[in-house]
Structure formats: structure tokens, C-alpha cells
mmCIF file with all atom_site columns, C-alpha atoms in Angstrom:
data_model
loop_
_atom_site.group_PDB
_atom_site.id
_atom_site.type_symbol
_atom_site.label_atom_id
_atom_site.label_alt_id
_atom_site.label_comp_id
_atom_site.label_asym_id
_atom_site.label_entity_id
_atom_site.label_seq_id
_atom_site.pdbx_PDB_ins_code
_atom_site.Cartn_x
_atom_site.Cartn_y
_atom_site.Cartn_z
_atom_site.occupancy
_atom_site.B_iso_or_equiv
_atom_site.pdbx_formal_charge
_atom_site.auth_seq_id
_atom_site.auth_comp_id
_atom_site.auth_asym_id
_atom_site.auth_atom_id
_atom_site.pdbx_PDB_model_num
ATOM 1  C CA . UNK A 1 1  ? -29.763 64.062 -31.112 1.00 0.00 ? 1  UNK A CA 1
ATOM 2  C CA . UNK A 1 2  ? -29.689 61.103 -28.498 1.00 0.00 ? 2  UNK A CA 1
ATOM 3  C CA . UNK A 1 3  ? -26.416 61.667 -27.520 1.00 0.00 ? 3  UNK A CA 1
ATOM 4  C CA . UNK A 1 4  ? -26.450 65.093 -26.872 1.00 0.00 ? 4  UNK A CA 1
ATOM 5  C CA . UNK A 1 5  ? -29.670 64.686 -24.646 1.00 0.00 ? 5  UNK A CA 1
ATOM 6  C CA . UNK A 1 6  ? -27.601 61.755 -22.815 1.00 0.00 ? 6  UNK A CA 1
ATOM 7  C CA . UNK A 1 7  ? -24.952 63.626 -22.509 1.00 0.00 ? 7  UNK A CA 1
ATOM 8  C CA . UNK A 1 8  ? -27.140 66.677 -21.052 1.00 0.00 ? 8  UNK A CA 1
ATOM 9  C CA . UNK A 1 9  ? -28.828 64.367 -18.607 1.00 0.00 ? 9  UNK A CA 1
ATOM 10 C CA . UNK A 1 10 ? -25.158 63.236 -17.097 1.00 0.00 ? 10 UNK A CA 1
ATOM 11 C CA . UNK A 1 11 ? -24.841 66.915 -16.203 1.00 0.00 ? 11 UNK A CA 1
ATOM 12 C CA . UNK A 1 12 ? -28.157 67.850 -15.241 1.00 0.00 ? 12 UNK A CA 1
ATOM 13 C CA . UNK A 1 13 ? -29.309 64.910 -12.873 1.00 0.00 ? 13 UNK A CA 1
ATOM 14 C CA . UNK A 1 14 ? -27.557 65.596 -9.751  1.00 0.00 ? 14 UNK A CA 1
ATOM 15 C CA . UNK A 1 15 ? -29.187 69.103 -9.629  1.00 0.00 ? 15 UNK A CA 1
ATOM 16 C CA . UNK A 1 16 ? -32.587 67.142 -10.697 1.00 0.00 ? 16 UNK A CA 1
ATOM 17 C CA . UNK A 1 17 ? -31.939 65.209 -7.911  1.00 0.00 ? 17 UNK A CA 1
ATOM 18 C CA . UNK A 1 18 ? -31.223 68.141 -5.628  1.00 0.00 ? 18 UNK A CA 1
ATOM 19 C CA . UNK A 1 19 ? -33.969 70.241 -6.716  1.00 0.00 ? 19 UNK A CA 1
ATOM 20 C CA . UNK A 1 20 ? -36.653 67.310 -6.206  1.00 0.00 ? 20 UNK A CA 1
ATOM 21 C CA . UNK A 1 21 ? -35.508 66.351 -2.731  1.00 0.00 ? 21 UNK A CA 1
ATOM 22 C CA . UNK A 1 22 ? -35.120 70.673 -2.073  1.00 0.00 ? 22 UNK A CA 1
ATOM 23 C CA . UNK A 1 23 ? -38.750 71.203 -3.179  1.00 0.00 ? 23 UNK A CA 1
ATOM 24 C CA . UNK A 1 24 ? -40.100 67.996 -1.155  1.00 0.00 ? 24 UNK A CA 1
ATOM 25 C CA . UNK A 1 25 ? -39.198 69.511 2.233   1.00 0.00 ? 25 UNK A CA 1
ATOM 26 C CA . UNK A 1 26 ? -41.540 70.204 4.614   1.00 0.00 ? 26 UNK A CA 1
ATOM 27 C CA . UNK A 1 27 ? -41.869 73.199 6.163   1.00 0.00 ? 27 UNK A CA 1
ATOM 28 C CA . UNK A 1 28 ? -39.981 73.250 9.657   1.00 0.00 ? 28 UNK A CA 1
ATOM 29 C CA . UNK A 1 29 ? -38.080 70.237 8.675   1.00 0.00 ? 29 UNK A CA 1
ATOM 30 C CA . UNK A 1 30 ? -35.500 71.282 6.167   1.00 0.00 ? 30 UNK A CA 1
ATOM 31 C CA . UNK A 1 31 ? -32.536 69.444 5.943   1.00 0.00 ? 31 UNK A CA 1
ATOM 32 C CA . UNK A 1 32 ? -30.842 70.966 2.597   1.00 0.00 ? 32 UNK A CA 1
ATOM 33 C CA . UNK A 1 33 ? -30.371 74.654 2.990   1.00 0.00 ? 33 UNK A CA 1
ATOM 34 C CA . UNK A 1 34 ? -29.242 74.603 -0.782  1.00 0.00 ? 34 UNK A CA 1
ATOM 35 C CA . UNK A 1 35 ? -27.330 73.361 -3.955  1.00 0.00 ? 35 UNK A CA 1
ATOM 36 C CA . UNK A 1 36 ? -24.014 72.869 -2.799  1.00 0.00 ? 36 UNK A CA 1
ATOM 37 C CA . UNK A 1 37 ? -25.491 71.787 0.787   1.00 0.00 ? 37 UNK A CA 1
ATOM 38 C CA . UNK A 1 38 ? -27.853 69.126 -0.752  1.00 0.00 ? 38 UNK A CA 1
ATOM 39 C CA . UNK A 1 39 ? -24.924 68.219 -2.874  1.00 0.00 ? 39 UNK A CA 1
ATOM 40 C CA . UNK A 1 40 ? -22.566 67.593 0.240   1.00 0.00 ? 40 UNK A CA 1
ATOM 41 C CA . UNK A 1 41 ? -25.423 65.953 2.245   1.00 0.00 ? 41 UNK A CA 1
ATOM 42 C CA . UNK A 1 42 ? -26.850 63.567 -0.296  1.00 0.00 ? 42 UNK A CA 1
ATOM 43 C CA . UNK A 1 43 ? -22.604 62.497 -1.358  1.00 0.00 ? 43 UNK A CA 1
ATOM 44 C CA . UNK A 1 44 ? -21.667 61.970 2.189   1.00 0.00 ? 44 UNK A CA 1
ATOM 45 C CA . UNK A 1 45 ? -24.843 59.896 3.311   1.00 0.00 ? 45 UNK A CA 1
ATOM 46 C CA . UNK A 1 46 ? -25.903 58.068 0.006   1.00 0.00 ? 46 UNK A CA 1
ATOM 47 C CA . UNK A 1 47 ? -22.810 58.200 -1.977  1.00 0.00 ? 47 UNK A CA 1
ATOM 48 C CA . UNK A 1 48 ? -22.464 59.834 -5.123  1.00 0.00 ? 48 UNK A CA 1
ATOM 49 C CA . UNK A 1 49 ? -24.659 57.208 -7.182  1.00 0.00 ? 49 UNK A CA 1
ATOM 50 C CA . UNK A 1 50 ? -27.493 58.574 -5.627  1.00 0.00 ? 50 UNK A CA 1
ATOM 51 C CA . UNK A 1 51 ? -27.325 61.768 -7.260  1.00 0.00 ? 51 UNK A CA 1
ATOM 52 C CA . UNK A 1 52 ? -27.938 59.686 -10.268 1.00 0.00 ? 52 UNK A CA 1
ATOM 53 C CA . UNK A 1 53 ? -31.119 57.973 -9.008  1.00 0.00 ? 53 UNK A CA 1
ATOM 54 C CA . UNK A 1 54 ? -33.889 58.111 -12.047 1.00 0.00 ? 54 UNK A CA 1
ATOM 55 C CA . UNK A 1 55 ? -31.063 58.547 -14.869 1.00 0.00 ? 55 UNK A CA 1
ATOM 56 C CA . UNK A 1 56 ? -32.330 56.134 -17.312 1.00 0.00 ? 56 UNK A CA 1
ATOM 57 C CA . UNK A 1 57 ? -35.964 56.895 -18.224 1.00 0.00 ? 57 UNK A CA 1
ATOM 58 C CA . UNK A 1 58 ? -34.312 60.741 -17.947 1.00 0.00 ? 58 UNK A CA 1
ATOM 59 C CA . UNK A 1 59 ? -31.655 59.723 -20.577 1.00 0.00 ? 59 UNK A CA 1
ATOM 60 C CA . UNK A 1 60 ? -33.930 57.772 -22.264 1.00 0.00 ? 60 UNK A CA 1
ATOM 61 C CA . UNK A 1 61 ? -36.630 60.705 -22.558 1.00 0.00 ? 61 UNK A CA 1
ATOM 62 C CA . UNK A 1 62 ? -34.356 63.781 -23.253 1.00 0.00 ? 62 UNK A CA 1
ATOM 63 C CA . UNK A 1 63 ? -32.354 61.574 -25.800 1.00 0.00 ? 63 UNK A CA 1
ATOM 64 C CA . UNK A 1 64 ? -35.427 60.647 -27.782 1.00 0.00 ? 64 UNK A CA 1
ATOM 65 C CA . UNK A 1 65 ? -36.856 63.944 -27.179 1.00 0.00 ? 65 UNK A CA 1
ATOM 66 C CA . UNK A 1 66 ? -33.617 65.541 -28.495 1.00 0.00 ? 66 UNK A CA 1
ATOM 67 C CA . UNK A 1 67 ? -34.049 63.184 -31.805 1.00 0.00 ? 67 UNK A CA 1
ATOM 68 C CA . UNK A 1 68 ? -37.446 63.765 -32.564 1.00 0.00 ? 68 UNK A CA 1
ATOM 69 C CA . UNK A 1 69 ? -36.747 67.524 -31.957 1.00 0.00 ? 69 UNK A CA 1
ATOM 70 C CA . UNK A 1 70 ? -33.744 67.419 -34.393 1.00 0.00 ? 70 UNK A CA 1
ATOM 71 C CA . UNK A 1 71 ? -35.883 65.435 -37.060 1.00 0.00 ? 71 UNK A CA 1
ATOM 72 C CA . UNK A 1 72 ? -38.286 67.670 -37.090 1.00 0.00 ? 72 UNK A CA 1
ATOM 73 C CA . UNK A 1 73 ? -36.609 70.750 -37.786 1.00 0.00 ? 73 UNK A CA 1
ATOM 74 C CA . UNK A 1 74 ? -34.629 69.279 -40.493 1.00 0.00 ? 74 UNK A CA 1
ATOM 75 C CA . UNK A 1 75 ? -37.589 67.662 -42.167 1.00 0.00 ? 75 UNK A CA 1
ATOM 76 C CA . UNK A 1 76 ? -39.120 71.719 -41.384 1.00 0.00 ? 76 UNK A CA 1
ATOM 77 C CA . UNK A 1 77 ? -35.909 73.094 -43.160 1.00 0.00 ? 77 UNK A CA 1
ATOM 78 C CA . UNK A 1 78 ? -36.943 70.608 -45.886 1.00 0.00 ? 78 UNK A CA 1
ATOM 79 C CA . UNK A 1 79 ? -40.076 72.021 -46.807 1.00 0.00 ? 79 UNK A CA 1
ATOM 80 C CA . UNK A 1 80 ? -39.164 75.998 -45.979 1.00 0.00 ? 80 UNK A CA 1
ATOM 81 C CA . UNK A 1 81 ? -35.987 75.424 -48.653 1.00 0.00 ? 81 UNK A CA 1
ATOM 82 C CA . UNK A 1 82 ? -38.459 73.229 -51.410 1.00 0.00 ? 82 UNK A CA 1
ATOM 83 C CA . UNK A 1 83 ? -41.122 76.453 -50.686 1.00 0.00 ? 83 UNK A CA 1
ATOM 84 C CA . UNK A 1 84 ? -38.434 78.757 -51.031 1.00 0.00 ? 84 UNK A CA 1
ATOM 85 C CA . UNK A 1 85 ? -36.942 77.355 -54.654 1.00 0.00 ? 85 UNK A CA 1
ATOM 86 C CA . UNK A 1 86 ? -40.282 77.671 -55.948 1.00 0.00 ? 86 UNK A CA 1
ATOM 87 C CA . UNK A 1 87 ? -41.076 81.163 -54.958 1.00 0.00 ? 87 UNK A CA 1
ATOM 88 C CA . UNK A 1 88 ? -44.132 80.336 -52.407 1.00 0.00 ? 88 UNK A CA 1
ATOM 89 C CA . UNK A 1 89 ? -42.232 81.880 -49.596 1.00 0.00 ? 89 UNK A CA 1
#
């Protein structure tokens, strides 16, 4: 559970931090004219540790949302299988 939402959020944070800077343009003043643009700009002019800016409480809350999430269901697997042995399902 944690690891796969760690491991998710070592994927998915550069294009987190694309889309945030992408959506906080304003209007007349764009400087990313995409993905791969915002990728290219943000690398050369912040280095490639800035597409990672905000990775820890994002690991930290997709990891423990992935374990809760994975608890959960099995403890909901639990009870459908119990229900199911005794013929209430």
C-alpha cells in the first residue's frame, strides 16, 4: 500500500508540478505552452529537483491513502466472504 503510492508519486510529481505552474498562468503571460515545454523550461532554469518540489506530504498522503484504501477492502472482503459462508449473501 505505501509503497506503491510512493512509488506512484515519483512518477506523477513532475507532471503535478507542470500542471500546477500550467494552470497558474495568467492570461497574456504564458510562459509554458505545454508538457514537454514546461518540462524543458522548469529542467533548464530550476534544475530537475524542482520538478520534485512538494514530494513529501504528496508521498506521504498517497502512501497512507494507498494503505488505508488497501485495508479497507481486505477487511470488506472479510466480511463479504464470512456473509457469504453463511448464506446471507
Amino acid at each position: 500500500g505505501t509503497g506503491a503510492g510512493v512509488l506512484a508519486t515519483c512518477f506523477n510529481a513532475p507532471f503535478d508540478v507542470i500542471k500546477s505552474r500550467v494552470q497558474s498562468q495568467l492570461p497574456g503571460m504564458r510562459r509554458y505552452h505545454g508538457t514537454f515545454s514546461a518540462l524543458a523550461t522548469i529542467r533548464r532554469e530550476e534544475g530537475a529537483r524542482a520538478l520534485y518540489k512538494g514530494f513529501l506530504p504528496k508521498a506521504l498522503r498517497l502512501g497512507l491513502g494507498q494503505t488505508i484504501g488497501l485495508m479497507t477492502f481486505k477487511e470488506i472482503m472479510k466480511l463479504v466472504t464470512a456473509a457469504k459462508a453463511s448464506g446471507s449473501l
